[in-house]
XYZ file of C-alpha atoms in Angstrom:
438
model
C -52.454 38.137 80.277
C -49.199 39.901 79.345
C -48.329 42.175 76.467
C -47.176 39.263 74.295
C -50.554 37.501 74.499
C -52.362 40.778 73.827
C -50.224 41.334 70.729
C -50.864 37.819 69.462
C -54.595 38.359 69.959
C -54.432 41.563 67.900
C -52.642 39.773 65.056
C -54.456 36.473 64.753
C -57.384 34.388 65.932
C -55.477 31.193 65.223
C -52.380 30.721 67.370
C -51.133 27.258 68.277
C -48.324 27.405 70.786
C -45.526 24.865 70.555
C -45.330 22.440 73.462
C -42.152 23.072 75.428
C -40.548 20.687 77.910
C -39.819 22.606 81.103
C -36.814 20.537 82.165
C -35.266 20.412 85.650
C -34.653 23.659 87.519
C -31.108 24.492 88.582
C -32.463 27.165 90.948
C -29.791 29.851 90.802
C -28.673 29.041 87.277
C -25.417 27.926 85.662
C -23.204 30.434 87.484
C -24.960 30.268 90.850
C -26.306 33.821 90.784
C -27.874 34.173 94.222
C -31.599 34.852 94.051
C -31.925 34.062 90.330
C -34.397 31.260 90.999
C -36.573 33.597 93.043
C -36.387 36.239 90.302
C -37.578 33.703 87.742
C -40.464 32.695 89.998
C -41.525 36.316 90.378
C -41.272 36.770 86.594
C -43.595 33.808 86.075
C -46.107 35.307 88.496
C -45.972 38.816 87.042
C -46.046 37.853 83.369
C -48.044 34.653 83.403
C -45.408 33.042 81.172
C -42.767 30.398 81.775
C -40.100 32.184 79.727
C -39.392 35.431 77.899
C -40.641 34.169 74.493
C -43.779 32.503 73.207
C -43.516 30.463 70.001
C -46.118 28.828 67.806
C -47.903 28.928 64.472
C -50.358 31.643 63.530
C -52.412 32.593 60.509
C -51.915 36.246 59.557
C -53.599 37.644 56.467
C -54.311 34.140 55.203
C -50.674 32.998 55.492
C -49.545 30.508 58.149
C -46.336 31.665 59.838
C -44.159 30.664 62.744
C -44.497 33.366 65.376
C -41.840 34.321 67.943
C -43.125 36.857 70.478
C -41.095 38.313 73.344
C -42.712 39.018 76.716
C -40.829 41.983 78.183
C -42.487 41.521 81.574
C -40.462 38.333 81.995
C -37.061 39.596 83.130
C -37.018 42.354 80.518
C -37.461 39.932 77.639
C -33.904 38.780 78.261
C -32.251 35.881 76.475
C -31.210 32.877 78.523
C -30.546 29.204 77.846
C -34.227 28.282 77.997
C -35.029 31.164 75.679
C -32.547 29.626 73.255
C -34.306 26.265 73.613
C -37.601 27.833 72.574
C -36.108 29.788 69.700
C -34.341 26.708 68.343
C -37.609 24.780 68.538
C -39.420 27.571 66.665
C -36.888 27.706 63.838
C -36.815 23.917 63.585
C -40.610 23.804 63.348
C -40.550 26.551 60.695
C -38.220 24.453 58.535
C -40.295 21.327 59.049
C -43.547 23.122 58.194
C -42.062 25.358 55.482
C -43.473 28.507 57.059
C -42.113 32.051 57.120
C -40.905 33.321 60.490
C -42.143 36.485 62.182
C -40.164 37.698 65.208
C -41.878 40.298 67.412
C -38.972 41.500 69.522
C -38.946 43.310 72.866
C -35.778 42.590 74.816
C -33.092 44.211 76.899
C -30.454 41.707 75.764
C -28.736 38.665 77.242
C -29.528 37.522 80.800
C -26.523 38.385 82.954
C -27.643 36.009 85.743
C -26.626 33.142 83.432
C -23.292 34.648 82.417
C -21.675 33.415 79.213
C -24.231 30.620 78.970
C -26.776 33.325 78.130
C -24.542 35.265 75.781
C -23.659 32.121 73.836
C -27.318 31.809 72.855
C -26.609 34.488 70.240
C -24.416 32.003 68.371
C -27.183 29.446 68.635
C -29.722 31.911 67.227
C -27.377 32.907 64.402
C -26.985 29.263 63.444
C -30.749 28.789 63.325
C -31.179 31.935 61.231
C -28.659 30.552 58.752
C -30.583 27.265 58.496
C -33.856 29.108 57.856
C -32.169 31.231 55.184
C -30.703 28.127 53.560
C -34.212 26.651 53.437
C -35.377 29.715 51.465
C -37.866 30.835 54.120
C -38.480 34.540 54.742
C -37.883 36.091 58.160
C -39.689 39.287 59.124
C -38.708 41.091 62.321
C -40.780 43.671 64.180
C -38.843 45.924 66.554
C -40.938 46.746 69.605
C -39.965 48.844 72.601
C -37.186 48.184 73.489
C -35.086 46.129 71.078
C -31.510 46.192 72.311
C -28.483 43.986 72.760
C -28.315 40.542 71.232
C -31.974 40.524 70.210
C -31.274 43.456 67.892
C -27.903 42.097 66.774
C -29.374 38.709 65.742
C -33.128 38.433 65.216
C -33.677 42.104 64.348
C -30.588 43.063 62.406
C -30.382 39.828 60.427
C -34.016 39.690 59.284
C -34.894 39.806 55.597
C -37.382 42.608 56.244
C -37.223 44.692 59.406
C -40.270 46.654 60.547
C -40.396 48.861 63.630
C -43.045 50.453 65.798
C -42.734 54.250 65.933
C -40.973 55.495 69.050
C -39.376 52.142 69.848
C -35.974 52.217 71.514
C -33.532 50.390 69.218
C -29.802 49.928 69.618
C -27.076 47.505 70.548
C -26.491 49.321 73.843
C -29.295 49.533 76.386
C -30.256 52.817 78.018
C -28.264 52.172 81.225
C -24.935 51.415 79.579
C -24.736 53.951 76.753
C -22.191 56.736 76.634
C -23.532 60.247 76.962
C -24.548 61.759 73.657
C -27.351 61.920 71.146
C -30.193 59.828 72.600
C -32.178 60.179 69.371
C -29.697 57.813 67.685
C -31.244 54.952 69.676
C -34.705 55.184 68.134
C -36.583 53.293 65.454
C -36.819 56.525 63.478
C -33.042 57.014 63.485
C -32.439 53.440 62.385
C -34.958 53.876 59.571
C -33.274 57.044 58.344
C -29.887 55.320 58.361
C -31.004 52.312 56.340
C -31.246 49.710 59.111
C -35.052 49.508 59.308
C -37.238 49.063 56.237
C -40.503 50.564 57.441
C -42.071 52.244 60.455
C -45.548 50.746 60.847
C -48.624 51.819 62.776
C -51.004 49.188 61.368
C -49.021 46.102 62.334
C -51.620 43.451 61.385
C -52.072 45.035 57.955
C -48.344 45.433 57.360
C -47.559 41.841 58.337
C -50.400 40.540 56.186
C -49.097 42.396 53.147
C -45.481 41.372 53.675
C -46.318 37.718 54.276
C -48.400 37.649 51.103
C -45.609 39.239 49.075
C -42.779 37.062 50.347
C -44.602 33.741 49.923
C -46.241 34.028 46.476
C -43.531 34.293 43.789
C -44.406 35.051 40.179
C -44.006 31.741 38.321
C -41.943 32.942 35.344
C -39.676 35.670 34.036
C -41.362 39.099 34.272
C -42.400 40.793 31.071
C -40.884 44.254 30.574
C -43.208 47.179 31.322
C -44.967 48.886 28.456
C -43.683 52.259 27.293
C -45.424 55.147 29.031
C -43.839 58.001 27.085
C -42.959 58.544 23.429
C -43.865 55.591 21.234
C -41.352 56.128 18.414
C -37.556 55.821 18.704
C -35.517 58.981 18.063
C -33.823 59.736 14.775
C -30.517 61.064 16.198
C -28.326 60.470 19.202
C -28.812 64.022 20.400
C -32.612 63.629 20.213
C -32.347 60.404 22.189
C -30.397 62.098 24.974
C -32.682 65.134 25.111
C -35.826 63.014 25.274
C -34.373 60.870 28.059
C -33.594 63.998 30.078
C -36.954 65.727 29.577
C -38.552 66.486 32.975
C -41.988 65.360 31.776
C -40.749 61.908 30.748
C -42.203 59.034 32.839
C -39.892 57.885 35.612
C -39.644 54.808 37.831
C -42.539 55.672 40.131
C -44.927 55.910 37.177
C -43.650 52.648 35.720
C -43.988 50.791 39.015
C -47.493 52.160 39.600
C -48.590 51.011 36.142
C -46.912 47.610 36.410
C -47.981 46.492 39.902
C -51.366 46.215 41.584
C -49.690 47.198 44.885
C -46.215 47.065 46.374
C -44.108 47.535 49.495
C -40.656 49.133 49.598
C -37.611 48.062 51.546
C -35.207 50.791 52.617
C -31.487 51.021 53.072
C -28.309 49.050 52.675
C -28.047 47.860 56.322
C -24.700 49.677 56.463
C -25.958 53.121 57.464
C -26.966 54.389 54.020
C -30.151 55.231 52.114
C -30.310 56.476 48.520
C -33.675 58.134 47.768
C -32.777 57.840 44.073
C -33.117 54.050 44.194
C -36.421 52.371 45.007
C -36.440 48.677 45.919
C -39.132 46.304 47.150
C -41.715 43.707 46.220
C -44.857 44.185 44.144
C -47.970 42.130 43.473
C -48.890 41.570 39.825
C -51.930 39.394 39.102
C -51.717 38.013 42.643
C -48.064 36.978 42.404
C -44.895 38.711 43.545
C -42.094 40.295 41.534
C -39.223 42.121 43.228
C -38.023 45.459 41.863
C -34.927 47.645 41.982
C -35.456 50.937 40.194
C -33.286 53.970 39.607
C -35.214 57.240 39.744
C -33.181 59.474 37.448
C -30.421 60.650 39.785
C -26.773 59.654 40.135
C -26.738 56.415 42.129
C -24.792 56.435 45.402
C -22.980 53.472 46.987
C -25.957 53.004 49.320
C -28.229 52.683 46.281
C -26.102 49.950 44.736
C -25.872 48.071 48.030
C -29.631 48.302 48.599
C -30.289 46.967 45.103
C -27.808 44.128 45.697
C -29.549 43.318 48.966
C -32.883 43.208 47.124
C -31.584 40.911 44.373
C -30.001 38.502 46.864
C -33.171 38.365 48.960
C -35.391 37.781 45.928
C -33.039 35.053 44.740
C -33.159 33.333 48.144
C -36.963 33.362 48.103
C -37.307 32.345 44.442
C -38.942 35.649 43.447
C -38.117 37.037 39.955
C -36.846 40.590 39.653
C -37.657 43.643 37.553
C -34.991 46.343 37.360
C -35.467 49.806 35.918
C -32.435 51.702 34.646
C -32.569 55.490 34.778
C -29.420 57.312 35.869
C -26.858 59.695 34.375
C -24.321 57.410 36.082
C -22.863 56.456 39.412
C -22.195 59.232 41.904
C -18.476 59.967 41.547
C -17.715 62.730 44.047
C -15.442 62.455 47.103
C -18.298 61.307 49.359
C -19.107 58.431 47.010
C -15.481 57.373 46.875
C -15.190 57.442 50.657
C -18.360 55.312 50.862
C -16.910 52.672 48.530
C -18.432 53.369 45.112
C -16.358 50.747 43.298
C -17.014 47.873 45.718
C -20.718 48.805 45.911
C -21.107 48.664 42.116
C -19.166 45.401 42.077
C -21.527 44.005 44.735
C -24.547 44.634 42.513
C -22.853 43.212 39.401
C -22.076 40.090 41.450
C -25.635 39.776 42.814
C -27.163 40.042 39.339
C -24.580 37.676 37.886
C -25.147 35.058 40.588
C -28.953 35.226 40.646
C -30.776 32.001 39.822
C -34.135 33.728 39.426
C -34.903 35.496 36.136
C -34.233 39.228 36.015
C -35.874 41.543 33.493
C -34.671 45.092 32.852
C -36.220 48.156 31.273
C -34.006 51.117 30.418
C -36.613 53.804 31.023
C -34.503 56.946 30.656
C -30.812 57.672 30.903
C -28.481 54.691 30.842
C -25.201 56.237 31.857
C -22.173 53.945 31.901
C -21.396 51.250 34.496
C -23.685 52.819 37.065
C -26.581 51.939 34.778
C -25.232 48.627 33.509
C -24.940 47.256 37.065
C -28.767 47.282 37.241
C -29.193 45.574 33.849
C -29.855 41.875 33.218
C -27.683 40.283 30.518
C -29.901 38.984 27.736
C -33.161 40.322 29.197
C -32.816 44.100 28.835
C -35.352 46.178 26.903
C -35.283 49.829 25.894
C -38.052 52.417 26.179
C -38.316 54.610 23.067
C -37.345 57.699 25.104
C -34.176 56.230 26.573
C -30.509 55.806 25.759
C -27.738 53.450 26.900
C -24.116 54.451 26.525
C -20.591 53.665 27.622
C -20.529 57.250 28.883
C -22.479 60.457 28.356
C -21.801 62.368 25.127
C -20.591 65.346 27.188
C -18.098 63.195 29.080
C -16.951 61.520 25.866
C -16.365 64.898 24.232
C -14.401 66.100 27.257
C -12.254 62.953 27.287
C -11.556 63.403 23.582
C -10.860 67.143 24.079
C -13.659 68.149 21.722
C -15.496 71.471 21.805
C -19.039 71.653 23.145
C -20.475 72.085 19.654
C -19.240 68.565 18.850
C -21.333 66.915 21.563
C -24.284 66.125 19.203
C -21.974 64.438 16.701
C -20.335 62.524 19.555
C -23.768 61.299 20.660
C -24.305 59.854 17.188
C -20.885 58.218 17.226
C -21.627 56.497 20.527
C -24.621 54.668 18.961
C -26.659 55.140 22.118
C -30.206 55.255 20.659
C -32.564 52.414 21.614
C -32.393 50.916 18.130
C -28.589 51.146 18.197
C -28.405 49.298 21.510
C -30.617 46.558 20.081
C -28.441 46.325 16.951
C -25.367 45.979 19.171
C -26.963 42.967 20.882
C -26.991 44.621 24.310
C -30.803 44.974 24.420
C -33.430 42.458 23.335
C -35.849 45.005 21.907
C -37.741 48.265 22.229
C -40.977 48.177 24.229
C -44.138 49.751 22.875
C -47.169 51.279 24.583
C -49.914 49.125 26.082
C -52.481 47.964 23.571
């Protein structure tokens, strides 16, 4: 039994493989690669499999999923025309059965012995991924060692949630065709740090069980805003509101998420090479049902943070999972690095994702609500204020500077901005002020 069968056995006791028609053999393949037929025969003998992927249904953590598992011992897990046949069958079955898809990838890329016939399977896979996405079914990818070439650039890179085994080789270029340079860039760890992998996992059965439960059990209605964890009474002045929102001891996003959810799992990164540790996104279980979250953690939000939040909102919307957002930022990062990374388009991307979402989104302003960088996270009509928060067109310091006022006029400017929680409610921007749990 090969590695693929061993992995399936570690994940589930209920695997039903899809029946696959073998079809006629063309011996040396579509381009007449001499010896290809013999290589395939040896691969069958060494791996015990008829192709480089196994596909079927499996129950993992109580959720039935369609499983795609690569067998690297079969010609390096390479993708050929018959691999494409099996993958298309798996995605078709997933749509018919309404099951999530889990791809356990270990591949060196497209099978050169089949020439462009093999490479064109990537288009076929991309089309099937689009159909599964259109059906609103989640796709989880697990990057095993190695995941390179077209397997990474389709099944791995396009997954809704991408997990990776520590130490796995990951990259578009395989080890024999890379330019000289930093070999550490082609690791699961490097791809996690650059926002292309959501989690590195050691307990794969546990991780898949949690993710499948989260992505298939949406909360049935709009989320309620979290209860206030800090001060219970609104401030009397604008200056007091700002000072309380900036107090180090004030509860922040991590405390709110811990109090709101029974348990949760984070996604990481914008898939474009960026991670913002000041933005936390993922899916949480509340009373056995799932709510997605995108939470600012009190720092200036970078373009990667906005793009990660937009990715989260779009994914939740596709899966029919409502969203909780938490606003807490002095504003969008506005230095040269942020501008080079596309701050304006990134903020626009999140505004568009929130505006287009069909699922309900609920927002709590838990601390600072600084300008458009905060508003991009907020849901129109379903935004609540914590008593120790503020929401403003800009900070009182920035407003005073724009108006060429002295520093001693900042408190009066804060009052003029009407940024207290009760002011924001009076202006119709927020629905109310949350109180503590009863």
